[in-house]
């Protein structure tokens, strides 16, 4: 694992840039643990103050220090994205490896279910869940729902790799040695699909955070919990750009672009590393 990381940093400038951008956002998010006030409380300071030595990111019309507000918002959004990505990776690995290795009717049933989830319109479903749950639609509930909807594309990709691994010599040796199916999948096949899992992990974080921002801006989440989307929701509700509190929009957007660009570069560089030809070309071989 360290060798992979070393090669990516040494030979892939996109990975290095993405890592720096994500690291900056993560450190900024971690600062929320030292916040002197609860970021969900309003009118705790002077409203509509521009960026200054006292208020680095200014204050908004709700009397909140934007530095601490954004720090908590990005922390919550990153945790949300990580939760969705981890849970959906677990489902996609389980479905993909099982379908690819067992084949037959198990493969057909799992891929039939997979295709159903692929065809489901996710955004209308999430909006419907909001109108059903209303005040109970917190970040954890939304993360669980999105994790249950965000696995099928990657499960099919993992299955395609597992089908090839099924006929490899080491798999036959494992079967002849008496290894159980779960042990073969976890110890023999899982390491071969982990590069794909890491690459799709970043893509899934991008997808989940982006969708959460969209839902929050439209008011379809718990708007009282600081997230990237709810910050923009309240800025739009108070007509921030119209009344001149530009920092309420511009600073969050800059940080969002840094986050999305960093995750995108990490995903692209991981995808390139998976392809041996691209990796060797990048290393000058």
XYZ file of C-alpha atoms in Angstrom:
285
model
C 0.000 0.000 0.000
C 2.832 2.414 0.853
C 4.531 1.586 -2.461
C 1.316 2.446 -4.340
C 1.037 5.753 -2.475
C 4.713 6.531 -3.142
C 4.357 5.838 -6.874
C 1.228 7.988 -7.118
C 2.892 10.936 -5.375
C 6.112 10.549 -7.369
C 4.745 10.032 -10.871
C 1.233 11.506 -10.846
C 0.950 15.274 -10.384
C -2.863 15.068 -10.439
C -2.814 12.799 -7.391
C -0.475 15.164 -5.535
C -2.620 18.217 -6.293
C -5.803 16.371 -5.342
C -4.211 15.146 -2.118
C -3.151 18.679 -1.164
C -6.601 20.133 -1.887
C -8.406 17.421 0.078
C -5.904 17.716 2.940
C -6.554 21.470 3.197
C -10.314 20.876 3.364
C -9.912 18.072 5.925
C -7.710 20.222 8.185
C -10.196 23.089 7.871
C -13.036 20.708 8.767
C -11.132 19.364 11.763
C -10.928 22.911 13.146
C -14.655 22.650 13.940
C -13.781 20.471 16.949
C -12.242 23.586 18.508
C -15.170 25.896 17.751
C -15.870 28.281 20.653
C -19.633 28.250 19.916
C -22.228 25.767 18.708
C -22.357 26.359 14.919
C -26.074 25.535 14.827
C -26.938 28.498 17.083
C -27.924 31.818 15.496
C -27.329 35.475 16.429
C -24.234 34.686 18.457
C -22.266 37.561 16.909
C -22.756 40.766 14.896
C -24.582 39.973 11.609
C -23.348 40.859 8.109
C -19.750 41.659 8.983
C -17.322 41.399 6.011
C -14.115 39.339 6.258
C -11.695 40.978 8.696
C -8.929 40.063 11.178
C -11.679 39.490 13.762
C -13.952 37.463 11.453
C -11.749 35.763 8.856
C -14.670 34.665 6.656
C -17.090 37.349 7.826
C -20.457 36.772 9.487
C -23.805 36.020 7.898
C -27.243 37.566 8.319
C -28.082 34.954 10.967
C -25.345 36.210 13.283
C -22.961 33.276 12.738
C -19.196 33.397 12.322
C -18.719 31.979 8.807
C -15.329 30.438 9.612
C -16.741 28.147 12.299
C -20.006 27.681 10.429
C -18.237 26.488 7.276
C -15.787 24.369 9.245
C -18.670 22.448 10.850
C -20.546 22.301 7.537
C -17.632 20.725 5.676
C -16.968 18.321 8.536
C -20.567 17.110 8.431
C -20.588 16.858 4.637
C -17.298 14.910 4.530
C -18.558 12.512 7.210
C -21.761 12.137 5.206
C -19.847 11.369 2.012
C -17.563 8.893 3.792
C -20.559 7.104 5.336
C -22.309 6.711 1.991
C -19.115 5.611 0.220
C -18.157 3.015 2.860
C -21.625 1.470 3.125
C -22.222 1.376 -0.625
C -18.718 -0.157 -1.177
C -19.587 -2.937 1.272
C -22.794 -3.720 -0.632
C -21.157 -3.519 -4.063
C -18.253 -5.771 -2.974
C -20.597 -8.360 -1.470
C -22.917 -8.431 -4.488
C -20.193 -8.215 -7.148
C -17.871 -10.870 -5.734
C -20.714 -13.269 -4.907
C -22.363 -12.947 -8.320
C -19.082 -13.267 -10.219
C -17.782 -16.270 -8.307
C -20.931 -18.350 -7.831
C -22.466 -17.619 -11.247
C -25.581 -19.550 -12.322
C -28.934 -18.636 -10.817
C -27.266 -16.630 -8.003
C -25.590 -14.402 -10.590
C -28.829 -13.993 -12.548
C -30.879 -13.087 -9.455
C -28.307 -10.634 -8.088
C -27.804 -8.939 -11.462
C -31.583 -8.728 -11.944
C -31.838 -6.902 -8.606
C -28.795 -4.829 -9.602
C -30.446 -3.758 -12.866
C -33.603 -2.735 -10.983
C -31.570 -0.410 -8.764
C -29.720 0.965 -11.805
C -33.032 1.965 -13.385
C -34.412 3.628 -10.238
C -34.532 7.476 -10.550
C -32.572 8.378 -7.434
C -33.348 12.090 -7.064
C -37.179 11.748 -7.144
C -36.911 8.820 -4.722
C -34.891 10.950 -2.268
C -37.389 13.800 -2.535
C -40.202 11.303 -1.849
C -38.361 10.028 1.231
C -38.076 13.632 2.455
C -41.831 14.228 2.207
C -42.484 10.938 4.009
C -39.935 11.397 6.804
C -39.909 15.211 7.081
C -38.238 16.123 10.393
C -36.775 12.615 10.723
C -34.683 13.085 7.560
C -31.334 13.721 9.236
C -27.901 13.197 7.676
C -27.556 9.607 8.911
C -30.954 8.607 7.515
C -30.176 10.257 4.182
C -26.750 8.558 4.110
C -28.323 5.133 4.692
C -30.867 5.707 1.922
C -28.240 6.917 -0.547
C -25.911 4.030 0.340
C -28.768 1.664 -0.454
C -29.169 3.288 -3.871
C -25.544 4.031 -4.825
C -23.976 0.576 -5.173
C -25.277 -1.102 -8.419
C -22.916 0.383 -11.041
C -19.832 -0.540 -9.038
C -21.222 -3.987 -8.162
C -21.442 -4.831 -11.852
C -17.881 -3.583 -12.384
C -16.591 -5.740 -9.520
C -18.557 -8.722 -10.850
C -16.807 -8.432 -14.215
C -13.431 -8.748 -12.455
C -14.650 -11.596 -10.238
C -15.796 -13.613 -13.266
C -12.215 -13.616 -14.577
C -10.743 -14.435 -11.162
C -13.024 -17.459 -10.862
C -11.078 -19.302 -13.574
C -7.581 -18.358 -12.378
C -5.188 -21.044 -11.187
C -4.950 -19.745 -7.604
C -8.733 -20.004 -7.256
C -8.649 -23.660 -8.283
C -5.867 -24.309 -5.776
C -7.931 -22.649 -3.029
C -10.946 -24.825 -3.880
C -8.837 -28.002 -3.893
C -7.347 -26.959 -0.541
C -10.853 -26.956 0.935
C -11.274 -23.216 1.472
C -14.861 -22.085 1.956
C -16.513 -19.704 -0.497
C -16.493 -16.703 1.907
C -12.798 -17.307 2.637
C -11.947 -17.483 -1.082
C -13.811 -14.245 -1.756
C -12.250 -12.358 1.167
C -8.693 -13.681 1.059
C -8.140 -14.514 -2.617
C -10.428 -12.272 -4.684
C -10.935 -9.135 -2.580
C -7.303 -7.897 -2.905
C -7.664 -7.935 -6.712
C -10.701 -5.639 -6.684
C -9.450 -3.211 -4.003
C -7.900 -0.777 -6.556
C -11.324 -0.534 -8.213
C -12.934 -0.079 -4.801
C -10.588 2.798 -3.912
C -11.164 4.512 -7.265
C -14.948 4.205 -7.100
C -14.838 5.290 -3.435
C -13.784 8.801 -4.473
C -16.392 8.911 -7.233
C -19.074 7.833 -4.791
C -18.078 10.549 -2.332
C -18.354 13.125 -5.113
C -21.775 11.802 -6.097
C -23.159 11.659 -2.560
C -21.890 15.085 -1.433
C -23.060 16.676 -4.687
C -26.525 15.167 -4.331
C -26.725 16.216 -0.685
C -25.841 19.786 -1.671
C -28.564 19.753 -4.334
C -31.195 18.440 -1.902
C -30.174 20.875 0.844
C -30.196 23.934 -1.445
C -33.770 23.001 -2.402
C -34.704 22.549 1.273
C -35.199 18.777 1.133
C -32.965 17.960 4.136
C -32.672 19.074 7.750
C -31.845 22.720 7.063
C -30.890 23.402 10.692
C -27.880 21.066 10.562
C -24.757 22.755 9.137
C -23.723 21.161 5.835
C -22.362 22.583 2.600
C -25.840 22.563 1.124
C -27.625 24.182 4.068
C -25.084 27.023 4.157
C -26.001 27.819 0.551
C -29.708 27.339 1.337
C -29.671 30.022 4.045
C -27.525 32.323 1.891
C -30.095 32.054 -0.903
C -32.991 32.514 1.551
C -31.462 35.779 2.770
C -30.622 36.943 -0.799
C -26.944 37.190 0.124
C -25.694 38.424 -3.249
C -28.517 40.973 -3.566
C -27.951 42.581 -0.164
C -24.170 42.608 -0.595
C -23.034 39.817 1.742
C -21.080 38.227 -1.105
C -18.754 36.316 1.243
C -21.729 34.152 2.306
C -21.776 32.713 -1.236
C -18.271 33.178 -2.636
C -16.228 31.591 0.191
C -18.367 28.416 0.436
C -18.291 28.036 -3.358
C -14.477 28.325 -3.404
C -14.201 25.626 -0.728
C -16.724 23.422 -2.557
C -14.723 23.721 -5.788
C -11.533 22.793 -3.891
C -13.248 19.742 -2.366
C -14.791 18.500 -5.600
C -11.652 19.167 -7.646
C -9.484 17.371 -5.082
C -11.732 14.297 -4.958
C -12.016 14.278 -8.756
C -8.233 14.378 -9.231
C -7.784 11.570 -6.704
C -10.389 9.457 -8.506
C -8.851 10.117 -11.942
C -5.327 9.317 -10.755
C -6.509 6.102 -9.087
C -8.324 5.064 -12.266
C -5.161 5.707 -14.248
C -3.060 3.712 -11.787
C -5.367 0.698 -12.201
C -4.590 0.585 -15.951
C -1.069 -0.943 -16.287
C -0.405 0.751 -19.639
C -1.248 4.204 -18.302
C 0.802 3.551 -15.169
C 3.886 2.451 -17.110
C 3.564 5.375 -19.524
C 3.391 7.782 -16.596
C 6.511 6.188 -15.073
C 8.385 6.550 -18.354
C 8.675 2.821 -19.041
